[in-house]
Coordinates of C-alpha atoms and ligand atoms in Angstrom, one line a residue:
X6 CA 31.6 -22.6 -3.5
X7 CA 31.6 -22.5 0.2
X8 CA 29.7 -25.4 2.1
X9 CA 27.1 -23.0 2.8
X10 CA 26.6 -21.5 -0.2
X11 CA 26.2 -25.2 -1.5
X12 CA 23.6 -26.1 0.6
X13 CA 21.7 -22.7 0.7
X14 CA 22.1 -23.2 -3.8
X15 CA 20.8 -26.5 -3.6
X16 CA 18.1 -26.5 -0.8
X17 CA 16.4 -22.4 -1.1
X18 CA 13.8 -22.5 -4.2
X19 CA 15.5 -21.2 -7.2
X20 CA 13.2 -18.6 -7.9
X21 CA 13.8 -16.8 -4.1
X22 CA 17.1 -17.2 -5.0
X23 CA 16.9 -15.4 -7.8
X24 CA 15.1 -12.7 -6.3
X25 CA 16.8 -9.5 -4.5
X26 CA 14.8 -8.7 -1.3
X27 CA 12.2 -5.6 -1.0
X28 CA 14.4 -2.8 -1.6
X29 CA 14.2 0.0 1.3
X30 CA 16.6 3.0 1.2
X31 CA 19.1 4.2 3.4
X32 CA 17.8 7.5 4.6
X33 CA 19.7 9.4 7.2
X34 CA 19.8 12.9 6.4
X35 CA 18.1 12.8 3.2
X36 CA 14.5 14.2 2.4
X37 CA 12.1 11.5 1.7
X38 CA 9.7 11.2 -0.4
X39 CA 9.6 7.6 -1.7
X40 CA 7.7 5.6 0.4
X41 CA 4.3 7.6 0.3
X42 CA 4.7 8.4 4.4
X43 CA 2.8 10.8 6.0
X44 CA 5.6 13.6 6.8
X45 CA 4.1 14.8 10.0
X46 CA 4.9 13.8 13.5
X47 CA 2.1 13.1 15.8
X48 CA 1.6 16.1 17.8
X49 CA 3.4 16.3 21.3
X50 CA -0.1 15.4 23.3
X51 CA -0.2 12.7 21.8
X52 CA 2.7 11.3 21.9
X53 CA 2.3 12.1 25.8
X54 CA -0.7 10.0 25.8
X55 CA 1.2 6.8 24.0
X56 CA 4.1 7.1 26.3
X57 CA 1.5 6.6 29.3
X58 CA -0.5 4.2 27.4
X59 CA 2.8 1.9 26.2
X60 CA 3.9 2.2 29.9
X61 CA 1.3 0.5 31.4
X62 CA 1.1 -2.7 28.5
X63 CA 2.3 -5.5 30.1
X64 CA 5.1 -7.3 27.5
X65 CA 4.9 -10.5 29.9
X66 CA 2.0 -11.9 28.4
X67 CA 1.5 -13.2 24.8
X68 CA -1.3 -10.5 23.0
X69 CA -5.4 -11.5 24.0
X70 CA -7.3 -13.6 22.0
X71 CA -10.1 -10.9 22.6
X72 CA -9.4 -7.9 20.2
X73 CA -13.2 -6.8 20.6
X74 CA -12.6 -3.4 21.9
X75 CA -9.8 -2.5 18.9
X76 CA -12.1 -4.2 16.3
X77 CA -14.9 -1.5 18.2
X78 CA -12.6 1.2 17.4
X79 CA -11.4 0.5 13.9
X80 CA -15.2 -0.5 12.6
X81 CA -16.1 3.2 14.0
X82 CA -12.8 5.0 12.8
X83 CA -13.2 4.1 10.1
X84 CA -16.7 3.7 8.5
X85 CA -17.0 -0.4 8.7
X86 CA -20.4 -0.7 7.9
X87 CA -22.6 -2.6 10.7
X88 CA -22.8 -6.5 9.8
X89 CA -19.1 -6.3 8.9
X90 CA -16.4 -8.1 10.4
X91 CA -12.7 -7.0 10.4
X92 CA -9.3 -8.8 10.4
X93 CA -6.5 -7.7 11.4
X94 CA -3.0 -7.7 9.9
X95 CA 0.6 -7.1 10.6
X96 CA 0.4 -4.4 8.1
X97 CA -1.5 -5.0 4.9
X98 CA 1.3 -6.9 3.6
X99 CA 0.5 -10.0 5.6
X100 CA -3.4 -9.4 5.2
X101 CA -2.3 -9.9 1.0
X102 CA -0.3 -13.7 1.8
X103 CA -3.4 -14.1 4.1
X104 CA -6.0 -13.9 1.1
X105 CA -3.6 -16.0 -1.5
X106 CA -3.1 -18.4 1.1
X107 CA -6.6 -19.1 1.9
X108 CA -7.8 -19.0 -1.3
X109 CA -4.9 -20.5 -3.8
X110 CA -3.4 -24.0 -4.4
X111 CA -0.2 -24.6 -6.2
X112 CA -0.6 -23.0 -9.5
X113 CA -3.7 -20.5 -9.1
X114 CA -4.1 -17.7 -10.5
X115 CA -3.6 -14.0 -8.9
X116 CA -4.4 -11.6 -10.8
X117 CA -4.4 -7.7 -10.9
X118 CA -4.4 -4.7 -13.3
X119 CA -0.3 -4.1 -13.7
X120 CA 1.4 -2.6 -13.2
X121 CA 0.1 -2.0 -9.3
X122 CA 1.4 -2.9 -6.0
X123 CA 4.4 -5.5 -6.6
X124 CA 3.9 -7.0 -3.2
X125 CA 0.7 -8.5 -5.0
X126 CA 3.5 -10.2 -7.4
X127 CA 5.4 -11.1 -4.5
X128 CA 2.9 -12.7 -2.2
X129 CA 1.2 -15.0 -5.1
X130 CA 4.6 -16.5 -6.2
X131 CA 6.0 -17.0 -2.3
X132 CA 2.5 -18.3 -1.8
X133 CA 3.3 -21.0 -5.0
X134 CA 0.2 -19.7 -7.2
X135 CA 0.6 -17.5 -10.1
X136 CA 0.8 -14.1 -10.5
X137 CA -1.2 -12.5 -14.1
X138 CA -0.7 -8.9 -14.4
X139 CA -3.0 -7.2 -17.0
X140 CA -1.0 -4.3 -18.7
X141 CA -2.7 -0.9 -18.0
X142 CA -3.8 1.2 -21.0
X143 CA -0.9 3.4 -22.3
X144 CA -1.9 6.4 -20.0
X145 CA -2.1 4.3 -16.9
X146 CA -5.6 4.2 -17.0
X147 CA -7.7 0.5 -16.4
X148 CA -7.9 -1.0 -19.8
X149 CA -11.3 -2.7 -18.7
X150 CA -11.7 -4.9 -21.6
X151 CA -8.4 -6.6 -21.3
X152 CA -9.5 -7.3 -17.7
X153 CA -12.2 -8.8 -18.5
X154 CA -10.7 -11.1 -20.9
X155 CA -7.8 -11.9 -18.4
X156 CA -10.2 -12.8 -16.2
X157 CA -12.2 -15.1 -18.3
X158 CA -9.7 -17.0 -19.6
X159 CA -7.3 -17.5 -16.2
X160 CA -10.2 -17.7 -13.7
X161 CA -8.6 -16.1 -10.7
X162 CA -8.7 -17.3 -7.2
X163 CA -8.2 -13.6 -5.6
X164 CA -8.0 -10.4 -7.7
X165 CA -6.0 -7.2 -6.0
X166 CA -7.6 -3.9 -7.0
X167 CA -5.7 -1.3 -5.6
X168 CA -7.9 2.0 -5.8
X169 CA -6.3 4.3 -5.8
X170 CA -3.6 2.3 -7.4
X171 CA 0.7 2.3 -6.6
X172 CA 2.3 3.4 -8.6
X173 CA 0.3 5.3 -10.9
X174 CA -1.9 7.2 -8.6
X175 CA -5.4 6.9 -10.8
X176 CA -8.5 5.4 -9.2
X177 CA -10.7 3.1 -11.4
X178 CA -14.1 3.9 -11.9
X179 CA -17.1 2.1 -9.5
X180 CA -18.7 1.0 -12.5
X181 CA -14.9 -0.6 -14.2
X182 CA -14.5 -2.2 -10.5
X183 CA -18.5 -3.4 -10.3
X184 CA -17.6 -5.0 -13.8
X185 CA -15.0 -6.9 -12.4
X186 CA -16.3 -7.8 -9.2
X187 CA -19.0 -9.3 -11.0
X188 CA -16.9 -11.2 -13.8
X189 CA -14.9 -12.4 -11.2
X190 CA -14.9 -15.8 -10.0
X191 CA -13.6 -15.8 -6.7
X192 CA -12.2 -12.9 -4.5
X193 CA -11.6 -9.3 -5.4
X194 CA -9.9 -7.8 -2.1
X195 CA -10.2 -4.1 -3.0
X196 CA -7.0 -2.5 -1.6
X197 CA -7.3 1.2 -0.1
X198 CA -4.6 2.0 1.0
X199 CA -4.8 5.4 -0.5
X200 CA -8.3 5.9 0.3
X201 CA -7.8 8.6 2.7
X202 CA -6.8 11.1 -0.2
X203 CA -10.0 10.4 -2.3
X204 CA -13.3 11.2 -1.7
X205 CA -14.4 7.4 -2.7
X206 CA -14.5 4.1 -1.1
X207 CA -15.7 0.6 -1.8
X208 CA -16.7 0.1 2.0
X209 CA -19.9 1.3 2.3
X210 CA -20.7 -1.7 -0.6
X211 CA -18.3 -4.1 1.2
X212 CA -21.5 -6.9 2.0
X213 CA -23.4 -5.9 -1.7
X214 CA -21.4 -8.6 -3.4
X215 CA -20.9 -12.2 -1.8
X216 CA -16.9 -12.0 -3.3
X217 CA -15.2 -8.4 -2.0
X218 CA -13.1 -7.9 1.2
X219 CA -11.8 -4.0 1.6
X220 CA -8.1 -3.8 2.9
X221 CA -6.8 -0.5 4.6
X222 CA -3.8 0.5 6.4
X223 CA -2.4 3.3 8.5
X224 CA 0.7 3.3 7.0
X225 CA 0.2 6.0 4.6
X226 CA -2.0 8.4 7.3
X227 CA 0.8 8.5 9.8
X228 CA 1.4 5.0 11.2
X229 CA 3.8 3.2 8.8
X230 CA 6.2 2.7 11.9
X231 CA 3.0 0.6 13.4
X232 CA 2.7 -2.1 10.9
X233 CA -1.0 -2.5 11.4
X234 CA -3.5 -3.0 7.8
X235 CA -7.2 -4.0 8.7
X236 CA -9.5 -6.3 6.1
X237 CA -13.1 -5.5 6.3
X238 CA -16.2 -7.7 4.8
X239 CA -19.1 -10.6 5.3
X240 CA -17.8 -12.2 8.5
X241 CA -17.8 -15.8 6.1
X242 CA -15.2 -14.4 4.6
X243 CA -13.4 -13.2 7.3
X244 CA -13.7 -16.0 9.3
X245 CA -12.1 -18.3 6.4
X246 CA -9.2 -16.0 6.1
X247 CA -8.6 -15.7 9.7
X248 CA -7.7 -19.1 10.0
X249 CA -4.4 -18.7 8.3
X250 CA -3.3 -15.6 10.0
X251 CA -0.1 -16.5 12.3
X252 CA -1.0 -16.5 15.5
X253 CA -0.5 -13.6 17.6
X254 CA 0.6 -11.5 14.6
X255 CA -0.5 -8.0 16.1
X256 CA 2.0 -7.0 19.1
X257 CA 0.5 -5.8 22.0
X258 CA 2.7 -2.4 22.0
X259 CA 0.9 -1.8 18.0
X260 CA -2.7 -2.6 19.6
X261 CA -1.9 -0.5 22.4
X262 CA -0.9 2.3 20.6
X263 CA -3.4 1.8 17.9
X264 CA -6.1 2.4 20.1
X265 CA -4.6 5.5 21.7
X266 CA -4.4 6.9 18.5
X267 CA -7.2 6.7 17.1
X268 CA -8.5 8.8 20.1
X269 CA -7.2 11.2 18.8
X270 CA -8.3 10.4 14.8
X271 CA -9.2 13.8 13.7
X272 CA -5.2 14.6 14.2
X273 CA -4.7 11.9 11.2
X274 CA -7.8 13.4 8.9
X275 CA -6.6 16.6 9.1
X276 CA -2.5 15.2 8.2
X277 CA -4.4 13.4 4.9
X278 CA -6.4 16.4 4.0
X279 CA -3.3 18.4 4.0
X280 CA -1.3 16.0 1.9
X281 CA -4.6 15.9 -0.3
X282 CA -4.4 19.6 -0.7
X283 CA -0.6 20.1 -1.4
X284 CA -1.0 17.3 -4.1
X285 CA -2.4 19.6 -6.9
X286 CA -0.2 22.1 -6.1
X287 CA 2.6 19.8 -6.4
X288 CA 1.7 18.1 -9.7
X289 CA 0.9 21.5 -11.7
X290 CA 4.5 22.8 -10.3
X291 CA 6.2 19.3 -11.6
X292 CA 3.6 19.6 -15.1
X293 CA 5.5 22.9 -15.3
X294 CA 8.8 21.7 -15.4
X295 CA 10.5 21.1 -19.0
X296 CA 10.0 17.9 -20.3
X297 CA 8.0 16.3 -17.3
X298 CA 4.9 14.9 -17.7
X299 CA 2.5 14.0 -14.6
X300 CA -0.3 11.1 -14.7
X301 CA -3.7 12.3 -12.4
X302 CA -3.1 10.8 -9.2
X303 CA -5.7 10.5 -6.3
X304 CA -3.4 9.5 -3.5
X305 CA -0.3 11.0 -1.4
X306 CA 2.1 10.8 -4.5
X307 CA 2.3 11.6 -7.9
X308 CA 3.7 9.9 -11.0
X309 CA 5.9 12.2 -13.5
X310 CA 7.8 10.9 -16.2
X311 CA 10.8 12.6 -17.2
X312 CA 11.6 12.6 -21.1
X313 CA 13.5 16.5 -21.8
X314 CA 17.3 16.4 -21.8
X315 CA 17.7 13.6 -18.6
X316 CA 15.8 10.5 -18.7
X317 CA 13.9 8.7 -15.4
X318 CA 17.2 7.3 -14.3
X319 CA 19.2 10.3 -14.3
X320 CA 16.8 12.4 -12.5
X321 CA 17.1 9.8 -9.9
X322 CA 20.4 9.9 -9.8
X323 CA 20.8 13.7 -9.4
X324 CA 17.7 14.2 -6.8
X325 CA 19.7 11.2 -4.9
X326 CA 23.0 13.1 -5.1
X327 CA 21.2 16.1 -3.5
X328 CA 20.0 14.0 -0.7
X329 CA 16.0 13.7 -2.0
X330 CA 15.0 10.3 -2.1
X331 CA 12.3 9.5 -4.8
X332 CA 11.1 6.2 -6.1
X333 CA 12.6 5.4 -9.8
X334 CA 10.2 3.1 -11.7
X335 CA 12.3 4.0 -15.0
X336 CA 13.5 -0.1 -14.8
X337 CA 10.2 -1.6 -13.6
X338 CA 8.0 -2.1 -16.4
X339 CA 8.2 -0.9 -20.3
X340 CA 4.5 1.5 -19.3
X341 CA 6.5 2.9 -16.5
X342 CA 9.4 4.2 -18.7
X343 CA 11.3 7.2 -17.5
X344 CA 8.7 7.6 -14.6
X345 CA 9.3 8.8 -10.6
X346 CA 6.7 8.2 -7.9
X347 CA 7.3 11.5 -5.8
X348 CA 5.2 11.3 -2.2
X349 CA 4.1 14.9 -1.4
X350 CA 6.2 15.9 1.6
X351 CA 5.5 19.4 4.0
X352 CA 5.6 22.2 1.7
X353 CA 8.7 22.9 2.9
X354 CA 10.4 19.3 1.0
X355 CA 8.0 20.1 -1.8
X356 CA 9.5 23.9 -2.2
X357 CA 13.0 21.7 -1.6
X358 CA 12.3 19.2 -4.4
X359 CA 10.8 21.7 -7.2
X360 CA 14.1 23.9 -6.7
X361 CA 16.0 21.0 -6.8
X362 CA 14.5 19.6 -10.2
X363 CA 14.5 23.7 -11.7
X364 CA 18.3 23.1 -11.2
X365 CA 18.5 19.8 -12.6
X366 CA 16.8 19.7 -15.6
X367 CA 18.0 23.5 -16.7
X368 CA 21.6 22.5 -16.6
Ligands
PLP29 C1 -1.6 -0.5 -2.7 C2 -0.8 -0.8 -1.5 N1 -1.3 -1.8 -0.7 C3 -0.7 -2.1 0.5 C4 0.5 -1.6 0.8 C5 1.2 -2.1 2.1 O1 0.8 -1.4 3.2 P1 1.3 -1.8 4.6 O2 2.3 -0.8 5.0 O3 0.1 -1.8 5.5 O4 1.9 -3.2 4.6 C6 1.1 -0.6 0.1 C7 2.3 0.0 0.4 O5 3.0 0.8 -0.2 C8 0.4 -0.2 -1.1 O6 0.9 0.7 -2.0

């Protein structure tokens, strides 16, 4: 062993160095539909009006301490109700170590319905408190009882309820997530980042309960390139968890161009209601394939599992080998067995895909 590798092997926590870091793709060339982006470009106009915008933010100068005016914007955007506060985040990836930082010790618990987003995994055991995932029913739907119980017996700092949830794409019922808000004994931070795509949202109710934050991003509505997630709830609670954000953690350039975007927010409603519209059309086509079986999904993707003559993993492989990049949750966990999270694409990568699969699984 070299001298490095001795000291990194004896000084890094054994359990990061066990880990393999978030896995991202190489993607050059291929179509991509496995990391639930919106496919769209923002239109030419504007794009004219960033470049004029960007131009004229001055880089010299570390980011205000007064984000009043984009706070302004985002609470209108996007339906924060009045008495409301907002934090901001460098996506919502930070906003989740934000939460488990504020809220855990060593050795608390985080807990979620699983399996969900695996960044909630992640955070809780960088953050040193511990992660309880409560298996989903055997058709991916909330087993609420199970929660319940989970929930009684580990007495969780912060639960994560992603609605609609990653990877499975179904949206727990108000009344399952009012039941758990209630049971729970500390936080419930109530992820949307697929909210866009539904017709539902917990933020109008944000203040009804004195233990729920909402968390949103853009990434999925045509900003993932930003890196910008919003928190929204009872300025307490905001004010608590905004003293462990890092400093300066949203750029100028991202606050600049967030606000010039969300001039022009209709241009991302009407690039989610078109994703929201394909979807359906999407998951019958896939339903229709031999063998493939697709969970209801409320978001910009849809979970099929594959179970004819290839399994999960050899789909993968073949769409891969065709240059159409899907997520393969075949390995993850034993409830996600032989299943694909495809994004819906333009019709013309959805068209691409379906041929693609018609090919592969009639060989
Ligand atoms: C449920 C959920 N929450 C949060 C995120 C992270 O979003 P962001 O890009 O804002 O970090 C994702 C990303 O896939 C997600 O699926």
């Amino acid at each position: 062993m070299s001298a490095v590798a001795g000291r990194i092997a004896g000084t890094v926590r054994p359990d990061i160095l066990a880990l393999a870091a978030y896995p991202v793709a190489h993607a050059e060339g291929c179509i991509k539909l496995d990391a639930m982006e919106c496919p769209y470009e923002l239109p030419e106009a504007v794009r004219d009006d960033l470049a004029r915008t960007l131009r004229d933010t001055p880089l010299n100068r570390y980011p205000a301490a007064d984000l009043s005016e984009l706070q302004a914007a985002v609470k209108t955007a996007f339906g924060v109700p009045a008495g409301a506060d907002v934090l901001f985040g460098n996506g919502s990836d930070e906003l989740i170590h934000i939460a488990v930082q504020a809220c855990c010790n060593p050795g608390d618990v985080v807990l979620s319905p699983w399996p969900s987003f695996v960044y909630f995994d992640m955070a809780a055991r960088f953050d040193h408190a511990r992660f309880v995932g409560v298996p989903l029913a055997s058709d991916l739907s909330l087993d609420l009882p199970a929660m319940l119980a989970a929930i009684g017996e580990h007495q969780p700092k912060v639960v994560f309820l992603a609605v609609p949830n990653n990877p499975t794409g179904g949206a727990w019922s108000e009344a399952d997530m009012a039941a758990i808000i209630a049971a729970a004994p500390g936080l419930v931070v109530v992820d949307e980042a697929y909210q866009p795509f539904t017709d539902r949202s917990w933020m109008p109710q944000v203040l009804a309960a004195p233990n729920v934050v909402v968390m949103r991003t853009v990434s999925k509505i045509g900003l993932a390139g930003l890196r910008f997630g919003y928190l929204a709830g009872h300025p307490g609670w905001i004010a608590e968890l905004n003293k462990v954000r890092p400093p300066y953690n949203l750029d100028v350039l991202t606050q600049a161009a967030l606000l010039t975007v969300l001039r022009h927010k209709s241009v991302l409603d009407e690039q989610a209601a078109r994703l929201r519209a394909d979807r359906e059309p999407l998951a019958a086509a896939l339903a229709a394939l031999p063998g493939v079986r697709v969970f209801p999904s409320a978001a910009n993707f849809v979970l099929a599992r594959f179970s004819g003559k290839l399994d999960g993993n050899a789909v993968h492989l073949a769409l891969k080998t065709r240059k159409i990049l899907v997520r393969n949750f075949s390995n993850a966990h034993p409830l996600l067995a032989d299943c694909l999270r495809i994004s819906v694409g333009t019709p013309a990568e959805n068209a691409a895909l379906l041929s693609a699969l018609q090919d592969i699984l009639s060989a």
